[in-house]
PDB file of C-alpha atoms in Angstrom:
ATOM      1  CA  GLU A  28       0.000   0.000   0.000  1.00 68.00           C
ATOM      2  CA  TRP A  29       2.834   2.437   0.781  1.00 68.00           C
ATOM      3  CA  GLY A  30       5.283   1.118  -1.796  1.00 77.00           C
ATOM      4  CA  THR A  31       7.780  -0.244   0.709  1.00 79.00           C
ATOM      5  CA  SER A  32       8.583  -3.577   2.313  1.00 87.00           C
ATOM      6  CA  VAL A  33       7.468  -4.691   5.746  1.00 87.00           C
ATOM      7  CA  ASP A  34      11.120  -4.750   6.840  1.00 90.00           C
ATOM      8  CA  GLU A  35      11.594  -1.127   5.774  1.00 89.00           C
ATOM      9  CA  LEU A  36       8.425  -0.095   7.579  1.00 87.00           C
ATOM     10  CA  THR A  37       9.533  -1.938  10.706  1.00 88.00           C
ATOM     11  CA  GLU A  38      12.926  -0.224  10.682  1.00 91.00           C
ATOM     12  CA  ALA A  39      11.348   3.221  10.265  1.00 93.00           C
ATOM     13  CA  LEU A  40       8.729   2.731  13.019  1.00 93.00           C
ATOM     14  CA  SER A  41       9.333   3.049  16.749  1.00 93.00           C
ATOM     15  CA  ALA A  42       7.007   3.085  19.734  1.00 93.00           C
ATOM     16  CA  THR A  43       7.963   3.835  23.318  1.00 93.00           C
ATOM     17  CA  VAL A  44       5.830   4.020  26.451  1.00 92.00           C
ATOM     18  CA  MET A  45       6.723   7.207  28.289  1.00 91.00           C
ATOM     19  CA  ASP A  46       8.029   6.678  31.826  1.00 90.00           C
ATOM     20  CA  GLU A  47       5.350   6.272  34.484  1.00 87.00           C
ATOM     21  CA  SER A  48       2.489   7.078  32.114  1.00 84.00           C
ATOM     22  CA  GLU A  49       0.072   5.564  29.647  1.00 83.00           C
ATOM     23  CA  ILE A  50       1.364   7.781  26.838  1.00 89.00           C
ATOM     24  CA  ILE A  51       2.912   6.047  23.847  1.00 91.00           C
ATOM     25  CA  ASP A  52       5.375   7.979  21.698  1.00 93.00           C
ATOM     26  CA  ILE A  53       5.068   6.636  18.133  1.00 93.00           C
ATOM     27  CA  GLN A  54       7.496   7.793  15.458  1.00 93.00           C
ATOM     28  CA  PHE A  55       7.863   6.946  11.797  1.00 92.00           C
ATOM     29  CA  VAL A  56      10.819   8.292   9.834  1.00 92.00           C
ATOM     30  CA  ASP A  57      10.270   8.744   6.110  1.00 91.00           C
ATOM     31  CA  GLY A  58      11.400  11.132   3.395  1.00 91.00           C
ATOM     32  CA  ASP A  59       7.792  11.677   2.335  1.00 90.00           C
ATOM     33  CA  PRO A  60       5.897  13.602   5.045  1.00 92.00           C
ATOM     34  CA  GLN A  61       2.488  12.560   3.664  1.00 91.00           C
ATOM     35  CA  ARG A  62       3.404   8.882   3.699  1.00 90.00           C
ATOM     36  CA  ALA A  63       4.761   9.232   7.248  1.00 91.00           C
ATOM     37  CA  GLU A  64       1.472  10.800   8.323  1.00 92.00           C
ATOM     38  CA  ASP A  65      -0.522   8.063   6.555  1.00 91.00           C
ATOM     39  CA  VAL A  66       1.500   5.259   8.148  1.00 91.00           C
ATOM     40  CA  LEU A  67       1.261   6.803  11.626  1.00 91.00           C
ATOM     41  CA  GLY A  68      -2.478   7.298  11.226  1.00 92.00           C
ATOM     42  CA  TRP A  69      -2.892   3.662  10.246  1.00 91.00           C
ATOM     43  CA  VAL A  70      -0.752   2.446  13.168  1.00 90.00           C
ATOM     44  CA  VAL A  71      -2.741   4.523  15.662  1.00 90.00           C
ATOM     45  CA  GLN A  72      -6.064   3.268  14.233  1.00 91.00           C
ATOM     46  CA  GLN A  73      -4.910  -0.338  14.521  1.00 89.00           C
ATOM     47  CA  TYR A  74      -3.678   0.171  18.079  1.00 86.00           C
ATOM     48  CA  LEU A  75      -6.940   1.810  19.166  1.00 85.00           C
ATOM     49  CA  ALA A  76      -8.999  -0.961  17.572  1.00 84.00           C
ATOM     50  CA  VAL A  77      -7.101  -3.552  19.591  1.00 80.00           C
ATOM     51  CA  ALA A  78      -6.957  -1.496  22.790  1.00 77.00           C
ATOM     52  CA  ASN A  79     -10.673  -0.692  22.716  1.00 74.00           C
ATOM     53  CA  ALA A  80     -11.574  -4.335  22.073  1.00 74.00           C
ATOM     54  CA  ASP A  81      -9.639  -5.457  25.140  1.00 67.00           C
ATOM     55  CA  ALA A  82     -11.832  -7.863  27.141  1.00 66.00           C
ATOM     56  CA  ARG A  83     -10.490  -6.316  30.321  1.00 70.00           C
ATOM     57  CA  SER A  84     -12.057  -2.970  29.397  1.00 73.00           C
ATOM     58  CA  ASP A  85     -15.490  -4.192  30.543  1.00 76.00           C
ATOM     59  CA  VAL A  86     -14.030  -5.232  33.875  1.00 78.00           C
ATOM     60  CA  ARG A  87     -12.093  -1.975  34.103  1.00 79.00           C
ATOM     61  CA  ASN A  88     -15.251   0.054  33.406  1.00 81.00           C
ATOM     62  CA  TYR A  89     -17.172  -1.883  36.057  1.00 84.00           C
ATOM     63  CA  LEU A  90     -14.441  -1.380  38.651  1.00 84.00           C
ATOM     64  CA  ASP A  91     -14.160   2.320  37.801  1.00 85.00           C
ATOM     65  CA  ALA A  92     -17.919   2.727  38.276  1.00 87.00           C
ATOM     66  CA  GLU A  93     -17.843   0.877  41.578  1.00 88.00           C
ATOM     67  CA  LEU A  94     -14.896   2.954  42.814  1.00 88.00           C
ATOM     68  CA  PHE A  95     -16.659   6.156  41.771  1.00 86.00           C
ATOM     69  CA  ALA A  96     -19.794   5.053  43.657  1.00 85.00           C
ATOM     70  CA  VAL A  97     -17.767   4.376  46.803  1.00 86.00           C
ATOM     71  CA  LEU A  98     -15.895   7.664  46.608  1.00 82.00           C
ATOM     72  CA  ASP A  99     -19.013   9.677  45.805  1.00 69.00           C
TER      73      ASP A  99
END
């Protein structure tokens, strides 16, 4: 789709979880700014699809609601 091999994409892509946070720093190095933006957008969409489908999210939402009820 982007006219490059999987190996080249893998080498150009990096993701790092920032210390003591839930923030992920995702970088893609490419000579074509539009392609870099497209690849990063696709990576973020794929990550969010997986993260939002996490089976633990239902449990997490329940526990958050229960904690809120106790603290309220």
